[in-house]
Amino acid sequence: MEQRQLASLGVLGVLAEEETATMNRIHEKLRHSFGRYWGASTGILMPTISQLEDDGHVTSVRDGDEYGYEITSAGHERLQTLLSEPVDDISNPTFHSHLFLKLGFLHHLPTAAQHDELNALQAQLFEARDRLRTLEARHEDESSSSNATGYRSQLLDLRVRIIDAFLEWLAAVQSMTE
């Protein structure tokens, strides 16, 4: 998911949870909730909010000296569409911002759609783990002949372990929502 779509997901997600929010409040809420996974700068948020307003997904309202924003019904529909988009490569850390924003706002989907998305994430994780294990086996064959040293040979194993931990967490989340 490109940065503008991530920003749209973030803005619409915040506005779905707040009656009205200023640009600063949206920025603060995203930074507080997702700052470790995605750096939502005002440089991306302002043009995104303007585009969302042009598209009819948010409306601006005056709140004293500041302008605030509210999500529209079209914005709620757009949020559900963004939440339903698959994460490109779930095992690649560069896509974690999309993954964590999606998980953070997934509760805005109907329950059945939440389950579908969690099942799709689980399937993606199993596929990614299988791909990594195949690479790991190939890497072991190649490195055994070259006497590889250091921790590099263990990095694929680390990624597999991270996926396994994520699968365990996902199973716990799914059992709580059933």
PDB file of C-alpha atoms in Angstrom:
ATOM      1  CA  MET A   1       0.000   0.000   0.000  1.00  0.00           C
ATOM      2  CA  GLU A   2       1.439   3.356  -0.977  1.00  0.00           C
ATOM      3  CA  GLN A   3       1.951   6.190   1.534  1.00  0.00           C
ATOM      4  CA  ARG A   4      -1.121   8.177   0.463  1.00  0.00           C
ATOM      5  CA  GLN A   5      -3.360   5.134   0.937  1.00  0.00           C
ATOM      6  CA  LEU A   6      -1.776   4.468   4.344  1.00  0.00           C
ATOM      7  CA  ALA A   7      -2.442   8.079   5.279  1.00  0.00           C
ATOM      8  CA  SER A   8      -6.055   7.749   4.097  1.00  0.00           C
ATOM      9  CA  LEU A   9      -6.463   4.618   6.199  1.00  0.00           C
ATOM     10  CA  GLY A  10      -5.006   6.416   9.216  1.00  0.00           C
ATOM     11  CA  VAL A  11      -7.063   9.600   8.831  1.00  0.00           C
ATOM     12  CA  LEU A  12     -10.326   7.768   8.181  1.00  0.00           C
ATOM     13  CA  GLY A  13      -9.632   5.349  11.029  1.00  0.00           C
ATOM     14  CA  VAL A  14      -9.091   8.184  13.502  1.00  0.00           C
ATOM     15  CA  LEU A  15     -12.156  10.072  12.279  1.00  0.00           C
ATOM     16  CA  ALA A  16     -14.270   6.923  12.587  1.00  0.00           C
ATOM     17  CA  GLU A  17     -13.379   6.945  16.292  1.00  0.00           C
ATOM     18  CA  GLU A  18     -13.653  10.684  16.980  1.00  0.00           C
ATOM     19  CA  GLU A  19     -16.698  12.833  16.305  1.00  0.00           C
ATOM     20  CA  THR A  20     -14.523  15.710  15.091  1.00  0.00           C
ATOM     21  CA  ALA A  21     -10.747  15.972  14.988  1.00  0.00           C
ATOM     22  CA  THR A  22      -8.341  18.706  13.976  1.00  0.00           C
ATOM     23  CA  MET A  23      -5.287  18.002  11.863  1.00  0.00           C
ATOM     24  CA  ASN A  24      -3.155  18.171  15.010  1.00  0.00           C
ATOM     25  CA  ARG A  25      -5.415  15.712  16.838  1.00  0.00           C
ATOM     26  CA  ILE A  26      -5.308  13.267  13.911  1.00  0.00           C
ATOM     27  CA  HIS A  27      -1.517  13.549  13.785  1.00  0.00           C
ATOM     28  CA  GLU A  28      -1.205  13.127  17.557  1.00  0.00           C
ATOM     29  CA  LYS A  29      -3.516  10.104  17.642  1.00  0.00           C
ATOM     30  CA  LEU A  30      -1.694   8.367  14.766  1.00  0.00           C
ATOM     31  CA  ARG A  31       1.693   9.116  16.294  1.00  0.00           C
ATOM     32  CA  HIS A  32       0.568   7.802  19.673  1.00  0.00           C
ATOM     33  CA  SER A  33      -1.085   4.621  18.344  1.00  0.00           C
ATOM     34  CA  PHE A  34       1.148   3.745  15.391  1.00  0.00           C
ATOM     35  CA  GLY A  35       4.315   5.846  15.717  1.00  0.00           C
ATOM     36  CA  ARG A  36       6.554   2.819  16.138  1.00  0.00           C
ATOM     37  CA  TYR A  37       5.318   1.328  12.870  1.00  0.00           C
ATOM     38  CA  TRP A  38       4.587   4.305  10.654  1.00  0.00           C
ATOM     39  CA  GLY A  39       5.745   7.917  10.703  1.00  0.00           C
ATOM     40  CA  ALA A  40       2.640   9.937   9.887  1.00  0.00           C
ATOM     41  CA  SER A  41       3.996  13.383   9.063  1.00  0.00           C
ATOM     42  CA  THR A  42       1.869  16.467   8.554  1.00  0.00           C
ATOM     43  CA  GLY A  43       3.506  16.673   5.129  1.00  0.00           C
ATOM     44  CA  ILE A  44       1.551  13.585   4.034  1.00  0.00           C
ATOM     45  CA  LEU A  45      -1.519  14.103   6.227  1.00  0.00           C
ATOM     46  CA  MET A  46      -2.508  17.589   4.997  1.00  0.00           C
ATOM     47  CA  PRO A  47      -2.662  16.745   1.282  1.00  0.00           C
ATOM     48  CA  THR A  48      -4.349  13.449   2.148  1.00  0.00           C
ATOM     49  CA  ILE A  49      -7.059  15.208   4.151  1.00  0.00           C
ATOM     50  CA  SER A  50      -7.551  17.683   1.284  1.00  0.00           C
ATOM     51  CA  GLN A  51      -7.931  14.810  -1.180  1.00  0.00           C
ATOM     52  CA  LEU A  52     -10.314  12.962   1.147  1.00  0.00           C
ATOM     53  CA  GLU A  53     -12.369  16.148   1.398  1.00  0.00           C
ATOM     54  CA  ASP A  54     -12.390  16.580  -2.402  1.00  0.00           C
ATOM     55  CA  ASP A  55     -13.510  12.955  -2.749  1.00  0.00           C
ATOM     56  CA  GLY A  56     -16.354  13.445  -0.250  1.00  0.00           C
ATOM     57  CA  HIS A  57     -14.879  11.128   2.392  1.00  0.00           C
ATOM     58  CA  VAL A  58     -14.459  13.858   5.026  1.00  0.00           C
ATOM     59  CA  THR A  59     -15.984  17.264   5.618  1.00  0.00           C
ATOM     60  CA  SER A  60     -14.382  20.218   7.354  1.00  0.00           C
ATOM     61  CA  VAL A  61     -16.082  21.981  10.229  1.00  0.00           C
ATOM     62  CA  ARG A  62     -15.016  25.096  12.046  1.00  0.00           C
ATOM     63  CA  ASP A  63     -14.245  24.562  15.717  1.00  0.00           C
ATOM     64  CA  GLY A  64     -13.435  27.965  17.203  1.00  0.00           C
ATOM     65  CA  ASP A  65     -10.232  29.163  15.571  1.00  0.00           C
ATOM     66  CA  GLU A  66      -9.402  25.760  14.097  1.00  0.00           C
ATOM     67  CA  TYR A  67     -10.849  23.580  11.418  1.00  0.00           C
ATOM     68  CA  GLY A  68     -11.802  20.062  12.337  1.00  0.00           C
ATOM     69  CA  TYR A  69     -12.787  17.153  10.159  1.00  0.00           C
ATOM     70  CA  GLU A  70     -15.578  14.610  10.261  1.00  0.00           C
ATOM     71  CA  ILE A  71     -15.916  11.353   8.370  1.00  0.00           C
ATOM     72  CA  THR A  72     -18.838  10.998   5.947  1.00  0.00           C
ATOM     73  CA  SER A  73     -20.790   7.855   5.073  1.00  0.00           C
ATOM     74  CA  ALA A  74     -18.696   7.640   1.888  1.00  0.00           C
ATOM     75  CA  GLY A  75     -15.636   7.889   4.145  1.00  0.00           C
ATOM     76  CA  HIS A  76     -16.840   4.937   6.206  1.00  0.00           C
ATOM     77  CA  GLU A  77     -17.217   2.937   2.977  1.00  0.00           C
ATOM     78  CA  ARG A  78     -13.720   3.976   1.846  1.00  0.00           C
ATOM     79  CA  LEU A  79     -12.308   2.942   5.231  1.00  0.00           C
ATOM     80  CA  GLN A  80     -13.868  -0.509   4.843  1.00  0.00           C
ATOM     81  CA  THR A  81     -12.390  -0.798   1.344  1.00  0.00           C
ATOM     82  CA  LEU A  82      -8.918   0.158   2.592  1.00  0.00           C
ATOM     83  CA  LEU A  83      -9.182  -2.293   5.489  1.00  0.00           C
ATOM     84  CA  SER A  84     -10.033  -5.074   3.033  1.00  0.00           C
ATOM     85  CA  GLU A  85      -6.922  -4.561   0.899  1.00  0.00           C
ATOM     86  CA  PRO A  86      -4.343  -7.321   1.372  1.00  0.00           C
ATOM     87  CA  VAL A  87      -0.924  -6.615   2.848  1.00  0.00           C
ATOM     88  CA  ASP A  88       1.571  -7.056  -0.015  1.00  0.00           C
ATOM     89  CA  ASP A  89       4.215  -9.202   1.702  1.00  0.00           C
ATOM     90  CA  ILE A  90       3.327  -9.865   5.283  1.00  0.00           C
ATOM     91  CA  SER A  91       6.782 -11.216   6.145  1.00  0.00           C
ATOM     92  CA  ASN A  92       8.607  -8.143   4.844  1.00  0.00           C
ATOM     93  CA  PRO A  93       9.180  -5.539   7.579  1.00  0.00           C
ATOM     94  CA  THR A  94       8.657  -2.681   5.092  1.00  0.00           C
ATOM     95  CA  PHE A  95       4.968  -3.615   4.913  1.00  0.00           C
ATOM     96  CA  HIS A  96       4.432  -3.675   8.686  1.00  0.00           C
ATOM     97  CA  SER A  97       3.030  -0.132   8.677  1.00  0.00           C
ATOM     98  CA  HIS A  98       0.135  -1.303   6.487  1.00  0.00           C
ATOM     99  CA  LEU A  99      -0.304  -4.417   8.590  1.00  0.00           C
ATOM    100  CA  PHE A 100      -0.421  -2.582  11.923  1.00  0.00           C
ATOM    101  CA  LEU A 101      -2.716   0.193  10.664  1.00  0.00           C
ATOM    102  CA  LYS A 102      -5.026  -2.471   9.260  1.00  0.00           C
ATOM    103  CA  LEU A 103      -5.071  -4.401  12.540  1.00  0.00           C
ATOM    104  CA  GLY A 104      -5.501  -1.209  14.549  1.00  0.00           C
ATOM    105  CA  PHE A 105      -8.661  -0.203  12.703  1.00  0.00           C
ATOM    106  CA  LEU A 106     -10.007  -3.645  11.705  1.00  0.00           C
ATOM    107  CA  HIS A 107     -12.802  -3.357  14.272  1.00  0.00           C
ATOM    108  CA  HIS A 108     -14.501  -0.884  11.903  1.00  0.00           C
ATOM    109  CA  LEU A 109     -15.420  -3.788   9.610  1.00  0.00           C
ATOM    110  CA  PRO A 110     -18.497  -5.930  10.240  1.00  0.00           C
ATOM    111  CA  THR A 111     -17.667  -8.981  12.379  1.00  0.00           C
ATOM    112  CA  ALA A 112     -17.852 -11.440   9.478  1.00  0.00           C
ATOM    113  CA  ALA A 113     -15.510  -9.262   7.405  1.00  0.00           C
ATOM    114  CA  GLN A 114     -13.104  -9.027  10.367  1.00  0.00           C
ATOM    115  CA  HIS A 115     -12.964 -12.826  10.501  1.00  0.00           C
ATOM    116  CA  ASP A 116     -12.389 -13.003   6.741  1.00  0.00           C
ATOM    117  CA  GLU A 117      -9.507 -10.526   6.987  1.00  0.00           C
ATOM    118  CA  LEU A 118      -7.924 -12.349   9.937  1.00  0.00           C
ATOM    119  CA  ASN A 119      -8.210 -15.661   8.053  1.00  0.00           C
ATOM    120  CA  ALA A 120      -6.616 -14.062   4.979  1.00  0.00           C
ATOM    121  CA  LEU A 121      -3.749 -12.729   7.124  1.00  0.00           C
ATOM    122  CA  GLN A 122      -3.280 -16.180   8.624  1.00  0.00           C
ATOM    123  CA  ALA A 123      -3.127 -17.747   5.147  1.00  0.00           C
ATOM    124  CA  GLN A 124      -0.583 -15.115   4.061  1.00  0.00           C
ATOM    125  CA  LEU A 125       1.535 -15.859   7.122  1.00  0.00           C
ATOM    126  CA  PHE A 126       1.528 -19.601   6.441  1.00  0.00           C
ATOM    127  CA  GLU A 127       2.554 -18.954   2.811  1.00  0.00           C
ATOM    128  CA  ALA A 128       5.308 -16.558   3.885  1.00  0.00           C
ATOM    129  CA  ARG A 129       6.614 -19.042   6.444  1.00  0.00           C
ATOM    130  CA  ASP A 130       6.708 -21.811   3.816  1.00  0.00           C
ATOM    131  CA  ARG A 131       8.599 -19.537   1.396  1.00  0.00           C
ATOM    132  CA  LEU A 132      11.107 -18.601   4.095  1.00  0.00           C
ATOM    133  CA  ARG A 133      11.636 -22.227   5.101  1.00  0.00           C
ATOM    134  CA  THR A 134      12.321 -23.113   1.462  1.00  0.00           C
ATOM    135  CA  LEU A 135      14.835 -20.258   1.253  1.00  0.00           C
ATOM    136  CA  GLU A 136      16.340 -21.309   4.565  1.00  0.00           C
ATOM    137  CA  ALA A 137      16.868 -24.883   3.342  1.00  0.00           C
ATOM    138  CA  ARG A 138      18.435 -23.613   0.122  1.00  0.00           C
ATOM    139  CA  HIS A 139      20.614 -21.207   2.108  1.00  0.00           C
ATOM    140  CA  GLU A 140      21.789 -24.010   4.437  1.00  0.00           C
ATOM    141  CA  ASP A 141      22.878 -26.073   1.427  1.00  0.00           C
ATOM    142  CA  GLU A 142      24.812 -23.132  -0.018  1.00  0.00           C
ATOM    143  CA  SER A 143      26.348 -21.942   3.255  1.00  0.00           C
ATOM    144  CA  SER A 144      27.476 -25.398   4.387  1.00  0.00           C
ATOM    145  CA  SER A 145      29.822 -25.505   1.438  1.00  0.00           C
ATOM    146  CA  SER A 146      31.196 -21.996   2.038  1.00  0.00           C
ATOM    147  CA  ASN A 147      31.603 -22.196   5.848  1.00  0.00           C
ATOM    148  CA  ALA A 148      29.460 -19.101   6.508  1.00  0.00           C
ATOM    149  CA  THR A 149      30.124 -17.313   9.778  1.00  0.00           C
ATOM    150  CA  GLY A 150      28.316 -14.726  11.807  1.00  0.00           C
ATOM    151  CA  TYR A 151      24.632 -14.238  12.403  1.00  0.00           C
ATOM    152  CA  ARG A 152      23.580 -13.796   8.785  1.00  0.00           C
ATOM    153  CA  SER A 153      22.845 -17.477   8.439  1.00  0.00           C
ATOM    154  CA  GLN A 154      20.325 -17.140  11.287  1.00  0.00           C
ATOM    155  CA  LEU A 155      18.337 -14.188   9.904  1.00  0.00           C
ATOM    156  CA  LEU A 156      15.899 -16.332   7.925  1.00  0.00           C
ATOM    157  CA  ASP A 157      15.298 -18.421  11.033  1.00  0.00           C
ATOM    158  CA  LEU A 158      14.560 -15.207  12.938  1.00  0.00           C
ATOM    159  CA  ARG A 159      11.968 -14.161  10.347  1.00  0.00           C
ATOM    160  CA  VAL A 160      10.326 -17.615  10.571  1.00  0.00           C
ATOM    161  CA  ARG A 161      10.197 -17.323  14.369  1.00  0.00           C
ATOM    162  CA  ILE A 162       8.624 -13.869  14.111  1.00  0.00           C
ATOM    163  CA  ILE A 163       5.968 -15.255  11.772  1.00  0.00           C
ATOM    164  CA  ASP A 164       5.339 -18.158  14.162  1.00  0.00           C
ATOM    165  CA  ALA A 165       4.866 -15.702  17.042  1.00  0.00           C
ATOM    166  CA  PHE A 166       2.512 -13.633  14.898  1.00  0.00           C
ATOM    167  CA  LEU A 167       0.513 -16.769  14.000  1.00  0.00           C
ATOM    168  CA  GLU A 168       0.224 -17.636  17.686  1.00  0.00           C
ATOM    169  CA  TRP A 169      -0.960 -14.109  18.484  1.00  0.00           C
ATOM    170  CA  LEU A 170      -3.425 -14.188  15.583  1.00  0.00           C
ATOM    171  CA  ALA A 171      -4.894 -17.495  16.804  1.00  0.00           C
ATOM    172  CA  ALA A 172      -5.433 -15.936  20.245  1.00  0.00           C
ATOM    173  CA  VAL A 173      -7.127 -12.881  18.709  1.00  0.00           C
ATOM    174  CA  GLN A 174      -9.359 -15.069  16.556  1.00  0.00           C
ATOM    175  CA  SER A 175     -10.433 -17.155  19.552  1.00  0.00           C
ATOM    176  CA  MET A 176     -11.373 -13.965  21.448  1.00  0.00           C
ATOM    177  CA  THR A 177     -13.607 -12.741  18.606  1.00  0.00           C
ATOM    178  CA  GLU A 178     -15.521 -15.991  18.152  1.00  0.00           C
TER     179      GLU A 178
END
